[in-house]
Tab-separated table of C-alpha atoms in Angstrom:
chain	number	residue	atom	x	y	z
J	280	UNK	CA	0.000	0.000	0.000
J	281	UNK	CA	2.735	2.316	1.153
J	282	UNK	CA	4.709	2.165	-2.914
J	283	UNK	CA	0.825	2.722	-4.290
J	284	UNK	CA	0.722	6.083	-2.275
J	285	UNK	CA	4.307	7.185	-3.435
J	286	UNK	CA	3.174	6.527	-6.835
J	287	UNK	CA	0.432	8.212	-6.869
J	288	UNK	CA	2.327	11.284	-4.863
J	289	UNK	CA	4.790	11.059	-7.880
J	290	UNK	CA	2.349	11.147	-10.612
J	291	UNK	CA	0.559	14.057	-9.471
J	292	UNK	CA	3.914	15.593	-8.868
J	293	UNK	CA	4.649	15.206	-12.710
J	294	UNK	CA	1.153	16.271	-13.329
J	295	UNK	CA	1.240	19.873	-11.921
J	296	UNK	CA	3.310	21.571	-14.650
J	297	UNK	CA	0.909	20.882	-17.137
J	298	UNK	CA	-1.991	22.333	-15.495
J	299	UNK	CA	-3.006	25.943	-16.463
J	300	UNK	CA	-1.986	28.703	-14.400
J	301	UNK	CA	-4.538	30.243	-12.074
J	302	UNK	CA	-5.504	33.795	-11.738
J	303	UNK	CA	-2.861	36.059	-10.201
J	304	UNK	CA	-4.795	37.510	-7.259
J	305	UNK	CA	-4.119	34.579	-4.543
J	306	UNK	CA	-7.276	32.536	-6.312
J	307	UNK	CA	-6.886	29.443	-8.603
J	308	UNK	CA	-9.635	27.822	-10.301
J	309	UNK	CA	-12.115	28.852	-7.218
J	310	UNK	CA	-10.200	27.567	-4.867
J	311	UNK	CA	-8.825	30.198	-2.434
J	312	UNK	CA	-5.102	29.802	-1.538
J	313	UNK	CA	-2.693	31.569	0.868
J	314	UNK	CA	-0.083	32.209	-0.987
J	315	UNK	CA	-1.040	36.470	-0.523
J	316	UNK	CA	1.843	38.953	-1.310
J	317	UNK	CA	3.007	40.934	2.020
J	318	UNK	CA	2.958	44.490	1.897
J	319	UNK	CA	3.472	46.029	5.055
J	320	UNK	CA	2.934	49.425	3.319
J	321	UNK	CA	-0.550	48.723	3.248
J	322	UNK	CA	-1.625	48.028	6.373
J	323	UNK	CA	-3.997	44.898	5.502
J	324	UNK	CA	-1.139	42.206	4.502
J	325	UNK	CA	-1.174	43.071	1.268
J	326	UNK	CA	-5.062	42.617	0.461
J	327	UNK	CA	-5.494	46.615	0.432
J	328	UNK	CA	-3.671	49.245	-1.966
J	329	UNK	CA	-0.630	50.843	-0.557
J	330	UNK	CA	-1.238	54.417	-0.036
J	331	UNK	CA	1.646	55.767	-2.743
J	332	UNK	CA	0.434	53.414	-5.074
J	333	UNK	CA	-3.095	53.549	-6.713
J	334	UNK	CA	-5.457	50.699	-6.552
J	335	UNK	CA	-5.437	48.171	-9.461
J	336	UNK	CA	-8.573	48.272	-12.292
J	337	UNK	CA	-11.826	47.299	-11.456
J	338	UNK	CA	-12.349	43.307	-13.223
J	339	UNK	CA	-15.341	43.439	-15.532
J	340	UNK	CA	-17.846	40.237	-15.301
J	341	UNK	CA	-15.805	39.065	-18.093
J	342	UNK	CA	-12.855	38.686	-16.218
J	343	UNK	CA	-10.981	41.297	-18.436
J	344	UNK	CA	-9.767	44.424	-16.913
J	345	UNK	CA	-11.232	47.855	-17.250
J	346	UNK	CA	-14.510	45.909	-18.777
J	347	UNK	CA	-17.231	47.345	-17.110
J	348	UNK	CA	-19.917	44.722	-18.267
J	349	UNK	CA	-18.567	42.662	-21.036
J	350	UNK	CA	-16.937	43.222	-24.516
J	351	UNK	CA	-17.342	46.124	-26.291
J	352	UNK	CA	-18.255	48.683	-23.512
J	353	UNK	CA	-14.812	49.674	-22.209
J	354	UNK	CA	-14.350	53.316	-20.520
J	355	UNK	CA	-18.371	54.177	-20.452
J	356	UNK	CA	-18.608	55.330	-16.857
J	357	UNK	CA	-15.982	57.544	-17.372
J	358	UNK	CA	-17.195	59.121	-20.378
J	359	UNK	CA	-20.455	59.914	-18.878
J	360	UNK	CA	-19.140	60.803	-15.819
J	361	UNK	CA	-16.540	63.305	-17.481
J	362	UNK	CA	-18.942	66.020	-18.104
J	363	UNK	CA	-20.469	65.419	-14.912
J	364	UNK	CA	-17.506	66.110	-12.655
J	365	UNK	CA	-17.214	69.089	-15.158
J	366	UNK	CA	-20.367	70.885	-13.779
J	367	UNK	CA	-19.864	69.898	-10.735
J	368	UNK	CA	-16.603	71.874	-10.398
J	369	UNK	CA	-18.115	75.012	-11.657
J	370	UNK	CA	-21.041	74.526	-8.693
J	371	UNK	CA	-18.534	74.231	-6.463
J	372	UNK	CA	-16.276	77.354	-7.697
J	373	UNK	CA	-19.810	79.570	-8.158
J	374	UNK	CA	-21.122	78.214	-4.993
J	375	UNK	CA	-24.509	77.459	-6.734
J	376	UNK	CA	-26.006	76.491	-3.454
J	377	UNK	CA	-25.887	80.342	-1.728
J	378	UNK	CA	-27.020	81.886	-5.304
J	379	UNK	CA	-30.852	81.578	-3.408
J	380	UNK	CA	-29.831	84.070	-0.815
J	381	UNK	CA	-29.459	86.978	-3.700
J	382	UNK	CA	-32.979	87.280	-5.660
J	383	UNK	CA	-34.251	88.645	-2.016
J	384	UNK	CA	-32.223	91.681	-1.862
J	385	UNK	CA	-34.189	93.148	-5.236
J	386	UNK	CA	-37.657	92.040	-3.973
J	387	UNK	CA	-36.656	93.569	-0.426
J	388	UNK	CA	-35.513	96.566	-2.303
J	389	UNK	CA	-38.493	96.529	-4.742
J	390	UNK	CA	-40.797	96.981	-1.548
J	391	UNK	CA	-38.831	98.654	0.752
J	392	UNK	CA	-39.957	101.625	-1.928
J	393	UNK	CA	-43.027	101.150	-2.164
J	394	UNK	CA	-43.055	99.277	-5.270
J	395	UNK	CA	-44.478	95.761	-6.647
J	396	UNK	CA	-41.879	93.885	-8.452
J	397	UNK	CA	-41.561	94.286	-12.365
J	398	UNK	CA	-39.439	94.499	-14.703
J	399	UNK	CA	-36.896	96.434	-13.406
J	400	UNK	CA	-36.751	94.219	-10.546
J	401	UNK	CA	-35.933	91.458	-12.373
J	402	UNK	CA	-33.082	92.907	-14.481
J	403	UNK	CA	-31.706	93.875	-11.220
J	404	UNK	CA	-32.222	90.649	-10.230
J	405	UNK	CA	-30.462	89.115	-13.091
J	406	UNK	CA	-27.725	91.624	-12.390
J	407	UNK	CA	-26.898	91.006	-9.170
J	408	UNK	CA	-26.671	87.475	-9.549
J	409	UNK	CA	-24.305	88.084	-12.264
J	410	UNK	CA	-21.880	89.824	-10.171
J	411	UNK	CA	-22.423	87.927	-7.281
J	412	UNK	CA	-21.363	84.501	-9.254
J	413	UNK	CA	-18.177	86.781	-10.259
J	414	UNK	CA	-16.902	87.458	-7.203
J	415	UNK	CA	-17.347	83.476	-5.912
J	416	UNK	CA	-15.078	83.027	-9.177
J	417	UNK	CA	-12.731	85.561	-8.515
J	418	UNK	CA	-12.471	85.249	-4.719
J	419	UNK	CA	-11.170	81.411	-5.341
J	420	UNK	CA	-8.928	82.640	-7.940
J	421	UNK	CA	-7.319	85.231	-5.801
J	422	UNK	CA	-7.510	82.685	-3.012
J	423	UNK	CA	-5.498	79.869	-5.000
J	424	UNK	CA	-2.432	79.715	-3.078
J	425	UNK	CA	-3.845	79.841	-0.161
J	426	UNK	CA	-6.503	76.906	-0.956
J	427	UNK	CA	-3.579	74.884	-2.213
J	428	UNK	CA	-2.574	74.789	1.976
J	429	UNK	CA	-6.083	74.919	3.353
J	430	UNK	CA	-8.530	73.605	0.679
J	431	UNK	CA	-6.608	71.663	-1.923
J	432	UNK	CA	-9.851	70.232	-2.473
J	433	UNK	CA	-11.502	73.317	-4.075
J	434	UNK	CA	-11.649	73.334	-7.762
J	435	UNK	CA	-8.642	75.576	-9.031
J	436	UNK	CA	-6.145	73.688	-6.602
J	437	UNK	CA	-7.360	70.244	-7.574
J	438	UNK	CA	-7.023	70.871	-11.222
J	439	UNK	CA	-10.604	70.939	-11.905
J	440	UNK	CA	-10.600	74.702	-13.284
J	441	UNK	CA	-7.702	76.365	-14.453
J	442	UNK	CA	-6.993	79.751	-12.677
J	443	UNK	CA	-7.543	81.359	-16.276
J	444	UNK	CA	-11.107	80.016	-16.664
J	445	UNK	CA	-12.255	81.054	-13.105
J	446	UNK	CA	-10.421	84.371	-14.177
J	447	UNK	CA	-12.202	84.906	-17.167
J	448	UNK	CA	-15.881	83.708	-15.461
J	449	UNK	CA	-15.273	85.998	-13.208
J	450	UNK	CA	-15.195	89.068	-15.884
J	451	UNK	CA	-17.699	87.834	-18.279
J	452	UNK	CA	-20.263	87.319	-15.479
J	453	UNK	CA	-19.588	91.485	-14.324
J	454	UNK	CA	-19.614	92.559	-17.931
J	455	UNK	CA	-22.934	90.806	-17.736
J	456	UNK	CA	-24.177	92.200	-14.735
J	457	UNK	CA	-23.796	95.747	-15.379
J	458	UNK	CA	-25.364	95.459	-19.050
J	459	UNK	CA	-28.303	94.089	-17.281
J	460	UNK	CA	-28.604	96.942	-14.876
J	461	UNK	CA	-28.052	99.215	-17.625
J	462	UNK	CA	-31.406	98.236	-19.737
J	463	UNK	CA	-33.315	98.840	-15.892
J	464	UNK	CA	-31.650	102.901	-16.513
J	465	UNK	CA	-28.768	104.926	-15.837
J	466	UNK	CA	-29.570	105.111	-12.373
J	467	UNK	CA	-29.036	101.601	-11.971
J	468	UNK	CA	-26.211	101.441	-13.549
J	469	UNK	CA	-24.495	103.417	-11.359
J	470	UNK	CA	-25.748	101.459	-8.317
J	471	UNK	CA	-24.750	98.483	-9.936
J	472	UNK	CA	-20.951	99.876	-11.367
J	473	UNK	CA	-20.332	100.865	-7.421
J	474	UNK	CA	-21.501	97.502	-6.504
J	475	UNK	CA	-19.082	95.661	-9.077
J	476	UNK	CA	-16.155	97.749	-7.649
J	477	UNK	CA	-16.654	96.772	-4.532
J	478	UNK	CA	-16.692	93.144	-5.222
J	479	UNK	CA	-13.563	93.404	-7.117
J	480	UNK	CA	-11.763	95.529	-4.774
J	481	UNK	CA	-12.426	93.010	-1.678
J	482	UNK	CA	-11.803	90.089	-3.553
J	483	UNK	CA	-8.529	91.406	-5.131
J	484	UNK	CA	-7.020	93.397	-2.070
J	485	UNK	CA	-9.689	94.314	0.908
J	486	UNK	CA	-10.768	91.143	2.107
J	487	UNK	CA	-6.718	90.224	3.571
J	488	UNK	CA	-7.119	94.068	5.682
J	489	UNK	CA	-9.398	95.127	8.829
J	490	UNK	CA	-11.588	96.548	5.977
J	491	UNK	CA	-13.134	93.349	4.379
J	492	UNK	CA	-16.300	92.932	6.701
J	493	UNK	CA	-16.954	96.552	6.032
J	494	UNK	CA	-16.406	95.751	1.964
J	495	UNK	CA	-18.560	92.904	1.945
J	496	UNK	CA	-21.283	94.636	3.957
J	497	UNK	CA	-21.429	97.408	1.930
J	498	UNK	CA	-21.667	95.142	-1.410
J	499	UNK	CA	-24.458	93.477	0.093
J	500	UNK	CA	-26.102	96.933	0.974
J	501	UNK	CA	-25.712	98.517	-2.465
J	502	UNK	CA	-27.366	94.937	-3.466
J	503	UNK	CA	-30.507	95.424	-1.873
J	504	UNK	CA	-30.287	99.502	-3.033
J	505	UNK	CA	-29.887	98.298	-6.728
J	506	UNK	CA	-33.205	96.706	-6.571
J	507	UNK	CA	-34.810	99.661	-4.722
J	508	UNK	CA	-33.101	101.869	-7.795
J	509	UNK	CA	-34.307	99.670	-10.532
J	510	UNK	CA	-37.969	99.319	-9.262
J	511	UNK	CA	-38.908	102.780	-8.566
J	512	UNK	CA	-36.678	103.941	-12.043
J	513	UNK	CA	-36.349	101.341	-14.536
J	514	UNK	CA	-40.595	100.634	-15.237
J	515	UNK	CA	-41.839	102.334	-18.531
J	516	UNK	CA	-45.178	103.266	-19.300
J	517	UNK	CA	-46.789	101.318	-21.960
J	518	UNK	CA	-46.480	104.314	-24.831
J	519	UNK	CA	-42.619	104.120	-24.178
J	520	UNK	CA	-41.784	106.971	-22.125
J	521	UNK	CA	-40.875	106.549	-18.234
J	522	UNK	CA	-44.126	106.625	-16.129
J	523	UNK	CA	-44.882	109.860	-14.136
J	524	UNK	CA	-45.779	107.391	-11.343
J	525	UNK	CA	-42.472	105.472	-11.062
J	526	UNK	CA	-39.772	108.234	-12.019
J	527	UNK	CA	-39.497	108.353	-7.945
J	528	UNK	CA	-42.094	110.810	-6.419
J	529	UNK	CA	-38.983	111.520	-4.136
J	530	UNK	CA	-37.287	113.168	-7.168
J	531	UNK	CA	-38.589	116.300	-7.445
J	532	UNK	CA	-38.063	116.637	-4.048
J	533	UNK	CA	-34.011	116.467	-4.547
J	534	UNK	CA	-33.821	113.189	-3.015
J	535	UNK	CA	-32.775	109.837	-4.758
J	536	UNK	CA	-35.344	107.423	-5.326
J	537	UNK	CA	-33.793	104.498	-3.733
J	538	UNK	CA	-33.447	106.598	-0.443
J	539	UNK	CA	-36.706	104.819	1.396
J	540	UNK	CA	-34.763	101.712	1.184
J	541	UNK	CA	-31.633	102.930	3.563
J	542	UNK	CA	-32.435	101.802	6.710
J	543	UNK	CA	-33.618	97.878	5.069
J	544	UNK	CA	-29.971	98.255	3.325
J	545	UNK	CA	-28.425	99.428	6.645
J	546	UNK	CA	-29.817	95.931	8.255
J	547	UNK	CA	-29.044	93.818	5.786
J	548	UNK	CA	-25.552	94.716	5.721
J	549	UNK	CA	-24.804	94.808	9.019
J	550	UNK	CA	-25.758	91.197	9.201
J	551	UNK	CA	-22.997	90.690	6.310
J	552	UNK	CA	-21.026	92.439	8.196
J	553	UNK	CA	-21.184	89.634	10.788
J	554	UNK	CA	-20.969	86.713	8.900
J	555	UNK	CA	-17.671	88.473	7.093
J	556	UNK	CA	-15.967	88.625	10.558
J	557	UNK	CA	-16.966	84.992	11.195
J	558	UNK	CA	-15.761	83.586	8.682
J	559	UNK	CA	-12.203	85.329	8.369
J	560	UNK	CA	-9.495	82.624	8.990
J	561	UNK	CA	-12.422	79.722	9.256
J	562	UNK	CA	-10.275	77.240	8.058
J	563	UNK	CA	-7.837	77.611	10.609
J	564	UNK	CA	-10.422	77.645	13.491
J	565	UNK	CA	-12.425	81.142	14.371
J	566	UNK	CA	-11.589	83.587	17.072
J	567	UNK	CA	-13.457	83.272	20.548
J	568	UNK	CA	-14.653	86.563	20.325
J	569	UNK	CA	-16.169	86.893	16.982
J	570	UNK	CA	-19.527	84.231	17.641
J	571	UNK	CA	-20.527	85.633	20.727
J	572	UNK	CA	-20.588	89.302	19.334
J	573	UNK	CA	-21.874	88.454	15.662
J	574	UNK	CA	-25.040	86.839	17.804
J	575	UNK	CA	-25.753	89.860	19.701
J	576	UNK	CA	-26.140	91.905	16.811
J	577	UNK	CA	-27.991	89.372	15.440
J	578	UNK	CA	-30.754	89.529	18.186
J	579	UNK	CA	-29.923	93.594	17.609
J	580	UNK	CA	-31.138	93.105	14.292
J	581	UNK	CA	-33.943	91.383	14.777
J	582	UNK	CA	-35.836	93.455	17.364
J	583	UNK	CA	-34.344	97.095	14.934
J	584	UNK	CA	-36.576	94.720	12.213
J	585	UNK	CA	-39.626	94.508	14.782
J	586	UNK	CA	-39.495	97.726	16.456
J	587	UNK	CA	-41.679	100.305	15.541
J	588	UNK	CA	-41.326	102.602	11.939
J	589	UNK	CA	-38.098	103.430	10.166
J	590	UNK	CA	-39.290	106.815	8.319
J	591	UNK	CA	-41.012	107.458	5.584
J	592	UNK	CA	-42.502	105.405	2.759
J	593	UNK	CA	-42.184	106.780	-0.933
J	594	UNK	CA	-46.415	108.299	-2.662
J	595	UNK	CA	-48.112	105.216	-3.546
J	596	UNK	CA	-50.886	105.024	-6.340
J	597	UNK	CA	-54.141	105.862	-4.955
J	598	UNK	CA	-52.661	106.772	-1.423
J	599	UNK	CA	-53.327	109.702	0.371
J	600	UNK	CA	-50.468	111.853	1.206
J	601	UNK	CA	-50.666	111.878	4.386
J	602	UNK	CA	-51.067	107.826	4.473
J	603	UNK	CA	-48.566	108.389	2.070
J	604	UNK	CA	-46.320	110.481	4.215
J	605	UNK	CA	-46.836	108.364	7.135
J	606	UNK	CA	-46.300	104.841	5.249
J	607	UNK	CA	-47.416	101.544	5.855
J	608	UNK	CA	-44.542	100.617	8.059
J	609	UNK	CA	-45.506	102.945	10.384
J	610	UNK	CA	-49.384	102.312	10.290
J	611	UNK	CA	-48.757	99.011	11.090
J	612	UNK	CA	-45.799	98.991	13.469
J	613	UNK	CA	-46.906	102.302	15.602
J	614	UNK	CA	-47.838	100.333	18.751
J	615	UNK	CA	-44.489	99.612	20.468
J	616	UNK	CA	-41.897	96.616	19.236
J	617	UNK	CA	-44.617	93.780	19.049
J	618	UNK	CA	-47.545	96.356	17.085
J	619	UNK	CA	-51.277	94.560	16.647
J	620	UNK	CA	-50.334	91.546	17.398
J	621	UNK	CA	-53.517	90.860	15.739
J	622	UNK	CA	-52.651	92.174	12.511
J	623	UNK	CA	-51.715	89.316	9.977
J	624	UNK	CA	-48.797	91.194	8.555
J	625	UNK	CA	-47.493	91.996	11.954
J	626	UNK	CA	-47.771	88.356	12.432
J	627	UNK	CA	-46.014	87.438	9.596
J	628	UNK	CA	-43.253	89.906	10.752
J	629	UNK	CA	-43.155	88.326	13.554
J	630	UNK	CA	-42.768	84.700	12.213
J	631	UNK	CA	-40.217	85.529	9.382
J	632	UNK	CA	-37.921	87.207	12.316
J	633	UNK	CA	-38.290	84.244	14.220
J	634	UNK	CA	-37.274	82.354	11.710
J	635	UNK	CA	-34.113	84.508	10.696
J	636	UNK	CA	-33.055	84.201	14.213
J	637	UNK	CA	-33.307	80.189	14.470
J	638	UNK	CA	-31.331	79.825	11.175
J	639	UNK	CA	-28.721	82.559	12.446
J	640	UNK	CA	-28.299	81.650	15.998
J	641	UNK	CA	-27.835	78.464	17.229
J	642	UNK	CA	-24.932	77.669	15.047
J	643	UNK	CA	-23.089	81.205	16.442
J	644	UNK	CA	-24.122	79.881	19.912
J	645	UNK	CA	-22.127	76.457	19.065
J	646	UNK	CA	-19.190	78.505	17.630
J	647	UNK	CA	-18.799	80.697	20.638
J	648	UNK	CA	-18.794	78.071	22.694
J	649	UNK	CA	-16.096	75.320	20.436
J	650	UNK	CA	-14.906	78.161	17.677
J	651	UNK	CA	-13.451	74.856	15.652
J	652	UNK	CA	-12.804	75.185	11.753
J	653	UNK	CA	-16.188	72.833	11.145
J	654	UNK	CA	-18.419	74.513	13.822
J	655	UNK	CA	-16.966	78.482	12.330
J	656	UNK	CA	-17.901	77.180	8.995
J	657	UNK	CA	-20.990	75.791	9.873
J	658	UNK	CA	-21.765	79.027	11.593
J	659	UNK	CA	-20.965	80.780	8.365
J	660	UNK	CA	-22.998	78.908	5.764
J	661	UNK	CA	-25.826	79.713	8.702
J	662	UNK	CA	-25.507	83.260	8.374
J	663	UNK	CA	-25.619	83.144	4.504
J	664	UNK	CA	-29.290	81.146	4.543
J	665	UNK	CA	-29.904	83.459	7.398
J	666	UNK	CA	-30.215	85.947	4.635
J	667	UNK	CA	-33.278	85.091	3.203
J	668	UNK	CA	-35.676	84.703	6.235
J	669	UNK	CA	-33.909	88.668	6.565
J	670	UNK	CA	-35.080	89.758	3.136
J	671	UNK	CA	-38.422	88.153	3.465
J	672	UNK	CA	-38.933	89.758	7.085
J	673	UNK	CA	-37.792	93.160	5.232
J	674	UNK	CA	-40.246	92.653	3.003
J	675	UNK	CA	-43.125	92.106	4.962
J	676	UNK	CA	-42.368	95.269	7.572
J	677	UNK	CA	-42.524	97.042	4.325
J	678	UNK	CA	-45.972	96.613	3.240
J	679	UNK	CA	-45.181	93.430	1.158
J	680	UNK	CA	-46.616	89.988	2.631
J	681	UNK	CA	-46.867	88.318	-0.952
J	682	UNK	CA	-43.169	89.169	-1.845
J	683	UNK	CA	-41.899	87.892	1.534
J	684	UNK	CA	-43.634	84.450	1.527
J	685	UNK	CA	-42.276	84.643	-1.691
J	686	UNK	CA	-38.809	84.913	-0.528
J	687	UNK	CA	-39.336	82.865	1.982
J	688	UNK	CA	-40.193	79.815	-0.542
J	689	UNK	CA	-36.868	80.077	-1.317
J	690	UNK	CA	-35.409	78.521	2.027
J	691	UNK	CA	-36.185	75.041	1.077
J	692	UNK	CA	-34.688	75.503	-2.544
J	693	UNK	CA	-31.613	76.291	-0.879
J	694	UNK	CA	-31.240	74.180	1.930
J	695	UNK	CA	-31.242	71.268	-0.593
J	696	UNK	CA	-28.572	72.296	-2.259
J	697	UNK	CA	-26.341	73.244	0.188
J	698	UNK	CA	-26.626	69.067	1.010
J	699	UNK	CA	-25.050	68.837	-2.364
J	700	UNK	CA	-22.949	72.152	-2.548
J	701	UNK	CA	-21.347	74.022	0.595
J	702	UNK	CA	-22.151	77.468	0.299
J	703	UNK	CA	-19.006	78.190	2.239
């Protein structure tokens, strides 16, 4: 028995050479083997990539590499997926996701004089979100270096967009803002010219000095005044020629037409104003200080929005003057900082405020109290949505429920996105 066992131990011996070879990956023929590379570089005796070297191709179900599902289809997903990552890089650089917190400064403007949106309101819209897309693309290219360190992930670092693209973006997307707010009238134009040099000067040089919150503020503030501008200015009576009505009753009195809208401006920016100084050096952690002091002017803000009238409102079609004179601001906020309580606009006030401070504040209350680089930025992309619950509220003290539920539908619009885009 013992030679029949050697024999057979020497046949198979001779046998073995002549098989075919297995597959190269530790399996042969379905049966699993241990004869596994070691590579200590990898952490997982050898079964994961090392992390200097990138992981093998994917095997197709036909056993061929870089097949994704059999013969013929080689390299599909990454075709399709090409133009893809493509648009996704330009979200990212734009920072599509916070583009729903600018339509609201126009419509806040629009009523903040007294006007219903129209045409002019929308070409300011359109211009504004022009040049606020151009300075997204021109702050990262500015930034580049310093996102190389901080954020190599961002699009010009990573290769995704060449500095020159982002460059160029950025100065298509002003020449296109400011030919917008030119066809709402001169007027505009000017707003919107002051408006583009701002955004160019913080971007560029202003935003690295002690005067960047107070740039940024004031951009956002000349926003929300190019609206007012283009509402009262840019609407033309159906024969052509400017309507009596909406060439600013304010004029002949020697004061600009956009002037009613200061004080909604004034708010507006000073909220920019905190989010600016929250966000400076985010991505090395925030200051201590900054949180706790950006959410008391917060809660400043929001009782300034519910305390009682601001000044006048611009002459109103079929108003009397001195309803006109006295505005509808102050007819319905003249009872002390909570008004008729039983007035539904008041109540709407009310709610939209509410709402603007539980976006804004509890992520500055978490920031004060851990200022870490994910909490500040978190805190930051806060304040931006924080924005439009502020224009709608703006709105509504105005005299303009329908435009600020209106702005208000836009919260949902953007807090989707941001899932998908940071706003930051």
């Amino acid at each position: 028995m013992r030679w029949r066992r050697n024999a057979l131990r020497a046949a198979l011996a001779s046998a073995l050479p002549v098989l075919p070879a297995g597959r190269a990956n530790g399996v042969a023929h379905g049966v699993a083997t241990t004869a596994v590379t070691d590579d200590r570089l990898s952490g997982a005796g050898g079964t994961a990539p090392a992390p200097d070297r990138p992981e093998p191709p994917t095997t197709g179900r036909n056993g061929e590499r870089g097949a994704d599902a059999g013969p013929g289809r080689p390299g599909r997903t990454a075709d399709r997926g090409a133009p893809r990552e493509r648009l996704r890089a330009w979200a990212e650089l734009l920072r599509v996701s916070a583009l729903f917190s600018v339509p609201g400064d126009a419509l806040a403007g629009a009523a903040a004089v007294g006007r219903r949106p129209g045409r002019g309101t929308a070409l300011a819209m359109g211009a504004s979100l022009c040049l606020y897309e151009a300075g997204m693309a021109l702050n990262d290219w500015a930034d580049r270096d310093e996102d190389a360190v901080d954020r190599p992930h961002r699009p010009i670092p990573s290769g995704r967009i060449s500095p020159a693209a982002a460059l160029g973006a950025a100065g298509v997307l002003t020449a296109a803002g400011l030919a917008l707010a030119a066809r709402a009238g001169r007027p505009a134009l000017t707003v919107a010219t002051g408006l583009a040099a701002t955004v160019w000067a913080y971007d560029l040089y202003l935003k690295h000095t002690k005067a960047g919150p107070a740039a940024m503020a004031a951009a956002r503030s000349l926003d929300l005044l190019l609206g007012a501008t283009a509402t009262a200015t840019g609407v033309r009576a159906p024969g052509g020629t400017r309507s009596p009505d909406n060439v600013a009753a304010a004029a002949h009195r020697g004061r600009p037409a956009c002037l009613p809208a200061l004080p909604a401006a004034l708010v507006l920016g000073a909220h920019t104003y905190g989010v600016t100084a929250v966000s400076r050096h985010e991505t090395q952690g925030g200051s201590t200080g900054a949180p706790p002091a950006v959410l008391a002017t917060t809660t400043a803000l929001a009782a300034a929005v519910l305390r009682e009238s601001w000044g006048r409102a611009p002459d109103r079609p079929g108003t009397a003057r001195a309803d006109a004179d006295a505005g509808p601001v102050a007819r319905r906020l003249d009872t002390g900082p909570l008004g008729k309580v039983t007035d539904p606009v008041r109540l709407l006030v009310i709610a939209l405020t509410g709402a603007y401070l539980r976006t804004a504040g509890p992520p500055l209350l978490h920031a004060a109290l851990n200022p870490s680089p994910p909490l500040t930025q978190r805190a930051v992309g806060g304040g931006i949505r924080a924005m439009i619950p502020l224009q709608a509220a703006l709105a509504a003290r105005a005299g303009a429920p329908v435009t600020g539920l209106a702005v208000m539908g836009l919260v949902p619009l953007a807090r989707s996105l941001s899932r998908k885009v940071s706003p930051t």
